[in-house]
Short mmCIF file of C-alpha atoms and ligand atoms in Angstrom, two decimals:
data_model
loop_
_atom_site.label_atom_id
_atom_site.label_comp_id
_atom_site.label_asym_id
_atom_site.label_seq_id
_atom_site.Cartn_x
_atom_site.Cartn_y
_atom_site.Cartn_z
CA MET P 242 -18.57 9.80 16.56
CA THR P 243 -15.42 8.73 14.73
CA ASP P 244 -13.05 6.55 16.67
CA ILE P 245 -9.81 4.97 15.46
CA GLN P 246 -8.00 2.14 17.17
CA ILE P 247 -4.57 1.02 15.97
CA LEU P 248 -4.55 -2.77 15.93
CA ASP P 249 -1.16 -3.25 14.37
CA TYR P 250 1.48 -0.79 13.17
CA LEU P 251 4.90 -0.98 11.59
CA ASP P 252 6.36 1.50 9.09
CA THR P 253 5.51 -0.86 6.25
CA ASN P 254 2.08 -2.09 7.32
CA GLY P 255 -0.80 -1.13 9.51
CA LYS P 256 -4.22 -2.31 10.61
CA PHE P 257 -6.78 0.05 12.09
CA LEU P 258 -10.29 -0.34 13.47
CA ILE P 259 -12.26 2.70 12.33
CA LYS P 260 -15.71 3.40 13.77
CA GLY P 261 -18.34 5.98 12.90
CA VAL P 262 -17.52 6.56 9.22
CA SER P 263 -19.35 5.60 6.04
CA ALA P 264 -18.16 3.01 3.54
CA ALA P 265 -17.91 5.85 0.97
CA PHE P 266 -15.49 7.78 3.19
CA ILE P 267 -13.21 4.86 3.96
CA ASN P 268 -13.28 3.78 0.32
CA ALA P 269 -12.20 7.30 -0.71
CA VAL P 270 -9.18 7.04 1.61
CA ARG P 271 -8.37 3.59 0.19
CA ARG P 272 -8.61 4.69 -3.43
CA VAL P 273 -6.57 7.86 -2.93
CA ALA P 274 -3.91 6.00 -0.89
CA MET P 275 -3.52 3.57 -3.80
CA SER P 276 -3.68 5.93 -6.73
CA GLU P 277 -2.88 9.53 -5.76
CA VAL P 278 -0.09 9.52 -3.17
CA PRO P 279 3.07 10.66 -5.01
CA LYS P 280 6.29 8.67 -4.79
CA LEU P 281 9.58 8.50 -6.68
CA ALA P 282 10.18 5.90 -9.38
CA VAL P 283 12.50 5.55 -12.33
CA ASP P 284 10.77 6.96 -15.40
CA TYR P 285 13.53 7.18 -17.99
CA ILE P 286 16.68 5.12 -18.58
CA ARG P 287 19.74 5.77 -20.72
CA ILE P 288 21.35 2.41 -21.41
CA TYR P 289 25.02 2.75 -22.38
CA ASP P 290 25.82 -0.94 -22.34
CA ASN P 291 23.67 -4.05 -21.92
CA SER P 292 25.19 -7.37 -22.86
CA SER P 293 23.10 -9.24 -20.28
CA SER P 294 20.50 -11.86 -21.23
CA LEU P 295 17.68 -9.31 -20.70
CA TYR P 296 16.28 -7.03 -23.37
CA ASN P 297 16.65 -3.30 -22.64
CA GLU P 298 12.86 -3.09 -22.10
CA THR P 299 12.85 -5.89 -19.50
CA LEU P 300 15.85 -4.42 -17.70
CA SER P 301 14.16 -1.00 -17.67
CA SER P 302 10.89 -2.45 -16.38
CA ARG P 303 12.68 -4.20 -13.51
CA ILE P 304 14.56 -1.04 -12.52
CA GLY P 305 11.37 1.03 -12.81
CA LEU P 306 9.54 -1.20 -10.34
CA ILE P 307 12.19 -0.93 -7.61
CA PRO P 308 10.69 1.14 -4.76
CA LEU P 309 12.83 4.18 -3.96
CA LYS P 310 12.92 5.74 -0.52
CA ALA P 311 13.62 9.47 -0.17
CA GLU P 312 14.41 11.05 3.19
CA GLU P 313 12.91 14.38 2.08
CA LEU P 314 10.26 13.45 -0.47
CA GLU P 315 8.33 16.65 0.25
CA PHE P 316 11.04 18.70 -1.51
CA PHE P 317 10.32 17.01 -4.83
CA LYS P 318 7.75 18.49 -7.18
CA MET P 319 5.58 16.73 -9.73
CA PRO P 320 7.19 17.37 -13.16
CA ASP P 321 4.09 19.19 -14.49
CA GLU P 322 4.04 21.48 -11.43
CA CYS P 323 7.76 22.26 -11.46
CA GLU P 324 9.16 25.66 -12.43
CA CYS P 325 11.20 23.95 -15.18
CA GLY P 326 7.92 23.10 -16.91
CA GLY P 327 8.67 19.38 -16.87
CA GLU P 328 12.02 19.70 -18.69
CA GLY P 329 13.77 18.13 -15.68
CA CYS P 330 15.71 19.81 -12.90
CA GLY P 331 16.94 19.13 -9.37
CA SER P 332 13.50 19.93 -7.95
CA CYS P 333 11.60 17.33 -9.96
CA GLN P 334 14.03 14.52 -10.74
CA THR P 335 17.09 12.66 -9.51
CA VAL P 336 19.62 10.42 -11.22
CA LEU P 337 20.64 6.90 -10.25
CA SER P 338 23.49 5.10 -11.98
CA LEU P 339 24.22 1.43 -12.39
CA SER P 340 27.48 -0.06 -13.56
CA ALA P 341 28.09 -3.79 -13.14
CA GLU P 342 30.13 -6.51 -14.75
CA GLY P 343 29.72 -10.28 -14.45
CA PRO P 344 29.97 -12.74 -13.06
CA LYS P 345 27.56 -11.40 -10.45
CA ILE P 346 23.89 -10.96 -9.61
CA VAL P 347 22.99 -7.30 -9.89
CA TYR P 348 20.82 -6.19 -6.96
CA SER P 349 18.93 -2.98 -6.21
CA SER P 350 21.83 -2.02 -3.92
CA ASP P 351 23.96 -1.58 -7.08
CA LEU P 352 21.81 1.42 -8.05
CA VAL P 353 23.66 4.48 -6.78
CA ALA P 354 21.75 7.75 -6.46
CA SER P 355 23.46 11.09 -7.04
CA ASP P 356 21.48 12.34 -4.04
CA PRO P 357 22.62 10.34 -0.97
CA SER P 358 19.22 10.84 0.72
CA ILE P 359 17.63 8.59 -1.92
CA LYS P 360 18.11 4.83 -2.04
CA PRO P 361 16.21 1.67 -2.96
CA ALA P 362 13.80 0.75 -0.17
CA TYR P 363 15.25 -2.78 -0.15
CA GLN P 364 18.86 -3.56 -1.01
CA ASP P 365 18.37 -7.17 -2.08
CA ILE P 366 15.96 -6.98 -5.03
CA PRO P 367 17.59 -8.97 -7.87
CA ILE P 368 17.72 -7.17 -11.25
CA VAL P 369 19.77 -9.43 -13.52
CA ASN P 370 22.24 -12.30 -13.35
CA LEU P 371 25.40 -11.36 -15.28
CA HIS P 372 27.69 -14.07 -16.59
CA GLU P 373 31.42 -13.72 -17.22
CA GLY P 374 32.08 -10.77 -19.54
CA GLN P 375 28.48 -9.43 -19.49
CA ARG P 376 27.95 -5.79 -18.52
CA VAL P 377 25.18 -3.39 -17.68
CA VAL P 378 25.85 0.34 -17.60
CA CYS P 379 22.94 2.75 -17.39
CA GLU P 380 21.66 5.97 -15.94
CA ALA P 381 18.13 6.06 -14.53
CA ILE P 382 16.07 9.22 -14.03
CA ALA P 383 13.58 9.02 -11.15
CA LYS P 384 10.59 11.36 -10.99
CA LEU P 385 7.57 11.85 -8.78
CA GLY P 386 4.35 10.32 -10.02
CA ILE P 387 1.11 8.75 -8.87
CA GLY P 388 -0.27 5.21 -9.05
CA LYS P 389 -3.16 6.36 -11.23
CA ASN P 390 -0.64 6.85 -14.05
CA HIS P 391 1.55 3.76 -13.52
CA ALA P 392 1.83 0.93 -10.99
CA LYS P 393 5.50 1.82 -10.34
CA TRP P 394 4.24 4.99 -8.61
CA GLN P 395 1.84 3.09 -6.34
CA ALA P 396 3.17 3.25 -2.78
CA THR P 397 0.72 0.67 -1.40
CA THR P 398 0.88 -3.02 -2.15
CA ILE P 399 -2.24 -3.79 -0.09
CA CYS P 400 -4.95 -1.33 0.82
CA ALA P 401 -8.31 -2.80 1.77
CA TYR P 402 -11.12 -2.59 4.27
CA ARG P 403 -13.87 -4.86 5.50
CA ASN P 404 -16.73 -4.49 7.91
CA LEU P 405 -16.22 -5.67 11.46
CA ALA P 406 -18.19 -8.86 12.07
CA LYS P 407 -21.24 -8.85 14.32
CA ILE P 408 -22.21 -12.17 15.85
CA ASP P 409 -25.52 -12.56 17.70
CA ILE P 410 -26.14 -15.65 19.79
CA ILE P 411 -29.77 -16.36 20.69
CA ASP P 412 -31.07 -19.40 22.65
CA CYS P 413 -27.91 -21.50 22.11
CA ASP P 414 -28.23 -25.15 23.28
CA LEU P 415 -24.40 -25.43 23.70
CA CYS P 416 -24.12 -28.39 21.31
CA GLY P 417 -20.66 -27.13 20.25
CA ASP P 418 -21.06 -27.93 16.53
CA CYS P 419 -20.10 -24.37 15.55
CA ILE P 420 -16.86 -24.54 17.56
CA LYS P 421 -15.51 -27.34 15.37
CA GLU P 422 -16.44 -25.48 12.18
CA CYS P 423 -14.81 -22.12 12.90
CA PRO P 424 -11.48 -22.15 10.96
CA LYS P 425 -10.09 -19.43 13.20
CA GLY P 426 -11.02 -21.17 16.45
CA LEU P 427 -12.87 -18.09 17.69
CA LEU P 428 -15.69 -19.85 19.54
CA SER P 429 -15.60 -21.57 22.91
CA ILE P 430 -18.06 -22.71 25.56
CA ASN P 431 -17.70 -21.60 29.15
CA LYS P 432 -21.22 -21.87 30.59
CA GLU P 433 -22.31 -20.06 27.44
CA LEU P 434 -21.07 -19.72 23.85
CA ARG P 435 -18.33 -17.09 23.76
CA ILE P 436 -16.46 -15.29 20.97
CA LYS P 437 -12.73 -14.93 21.68
CA ASN P 438 -11.79 -12.09 19.31
CA ILE P 439 -14.39 -10.64 16.98
CA LEU P 440 -11.64 -8.73 15.09
CA ASP P 441 -10.34 -12.03 13.69
CA CYS P 442 -13.71 -13.14 12.30
CA ASN P 443 -13.63 -13.04 8.48
CA ILE P 444 -17.38 -13.62 8.17
CA CYS P 445 -17.14 -17.05 6.54
CA ARG P 446 -20.49 -17.97 8.22
CA LEU P 447 -19.48 -21.64 8.69
CA CYS P 448 -20.63 -21.41 12.32
CA GLU P 449 -24.02 -20.14 11.17
CA ARG P 450 -24.38 -23.05 8.74
CA ALA P 451 -23.31 -25.60 11.38
CA CYS P 452 -26.04 -24.53 13.80
CA SER P 453 -29.17 -26.68 13.38
CA ILE P 454 -31.35 -24.40 15.51
CA ASP P 455 -30.29 -21.02 14.00
CA ALA P 456 -28.97 -19.80 17.33
CA ILE P 457 -25.99 -18.03 15.81
CA ARG P 458 -26.32 -15.15 13.37
CA VAL P 459 -23.34 -13.57 11.65
CA GLY P 460 -23.71 -10.06 10.26
CA LEU P 461 -21.81 -6.83 9.70
CA GLU P 462 -21.28 -3.82 11.94
CA LYS P 463 -22.53 -1.17 9.55
CA ASP P 464 -20.21 1.72 10.45
CA GLN P 465 -17.18 -0.17 11.78
CA TYR P 466 -14.34 -1.17 9.48
CA ILE P 467 -10.99 -2.92 9.69
CA PHE P 468 -8.65 -1.01 7.39
CA SER P 469 -5.45 -2.78 6.31
CA ILE P 470 -2.63 -1.08 4.47
CA GLU P 471 0.81 -2.23 3.38
CA SER P 472 3.53 -0.07 1.83
CA ASP P 473 6.06 -1.13 -0.80
CA GLY P 474 8.73 0.37 1.49
CA SER P 475 9.10 3.69 -0.36
CA ILE P 476 6.86 5.67 2.03
CA ASN P 477 5.84 4.66 5.52
CA VAL P 478 2.20 3.82 6.16
CA LYS P 479 1.60 6.85 8.39
CA ASP P 480 2.76 9.24 5.63
CA ILE P 481 0.69 7.43 2.97
CA VAL P 482 -2.51 7.81 5.03
CA ASN P 483 -1.70 11.44 5.98
CA THR P 484 -1.01 12.36 2.34
CA ALA P 485 -4.18 10.58 1.18
CA VAL P 486 -6.23 12.60 3.67
CA ASP P 487 -4.51 15.83 2.50
CA VAL P 488 -5.28 14.99 -1.14
CA ILE P 489 -8.98 14.44 -0.30
CA GLU P 490 -9.05 17.67 1.70
CA ASN P 491 -7.53 19.63 -1.20
CA LYS P 492 -10.06 18.15 -3.61
CA LEU P 493 -12.90 19.23 -1.33
CA LEU P 494 -11.43 22.72 -0.89
CA ASN P 495 -11.18 23.03 -4.68
CA LEU P 496 -14.79 21.93 -5.04
CA LYS P 497 -15.81 24.53 -2.48
CA LYS P 498 -13.86 27.20 -4.36
CA TYR P 499 -15.55 26.34 -7.67
CA LEU P 500 -18.98 26.39 -6.03
CA GLU P 501 -18.26 29.86 -4.63
CA ILE P 502 -17.56 31.15 -8.15
CA ILE P 503 -20.93 29.96 -9.49
ZN1 ZN M 53 11.86 20.63 -12.59
#
């Protein structure tokens, strides 16, 4: 039976213990969370003035990688699914403008969106350092996209899983050699050898190697995983996981539909 325990949760990162699923299932969630959850990112820039020390391409790349947070992301459509046919309209894109003159450091907070519900996820991402007399004036068009097409549309910065460790202790002579070896300090002796928190074990097996009588065996819990996910701030972790699950569900429903036609 599937069981999920939340070990750690903030809007921008989460850690879950998931039991009773296969590695294939959890890997599908990981891959879709990284590559198929849509988010907004700048995809096109009109540069009206750039006398900064950065080439237009470098400036554009920096602006493109700034994570954008939208209060109502669900109202945006992917350009190829929009009624405008990808030409660009209020349903599939939004405009951000930037106008700055030196001396100053231009930050992400200087990007002003025409839609007040959209803003950079972090206000203090440096874009360029302008010296006296240098200017940057541009208009950036943000569109929905997915990480599979470009890293700027990847909402996760970390998304990984590992098996939960399984430590068996058999006929331990309480010599304590393994306690000194464990870099996480997870082992202790209180009448018998004890493990403080198995969730923290990263399966380095140093304890196993330190034991001269093979009393300690480190393995993997086959259907138990620690799933870690971190967002770039554009979408909260809960929404990333929910959307990833929806994407998988839609793929399976489509598969079912095709099989019914055959
Ligand atoms: Zn459109």
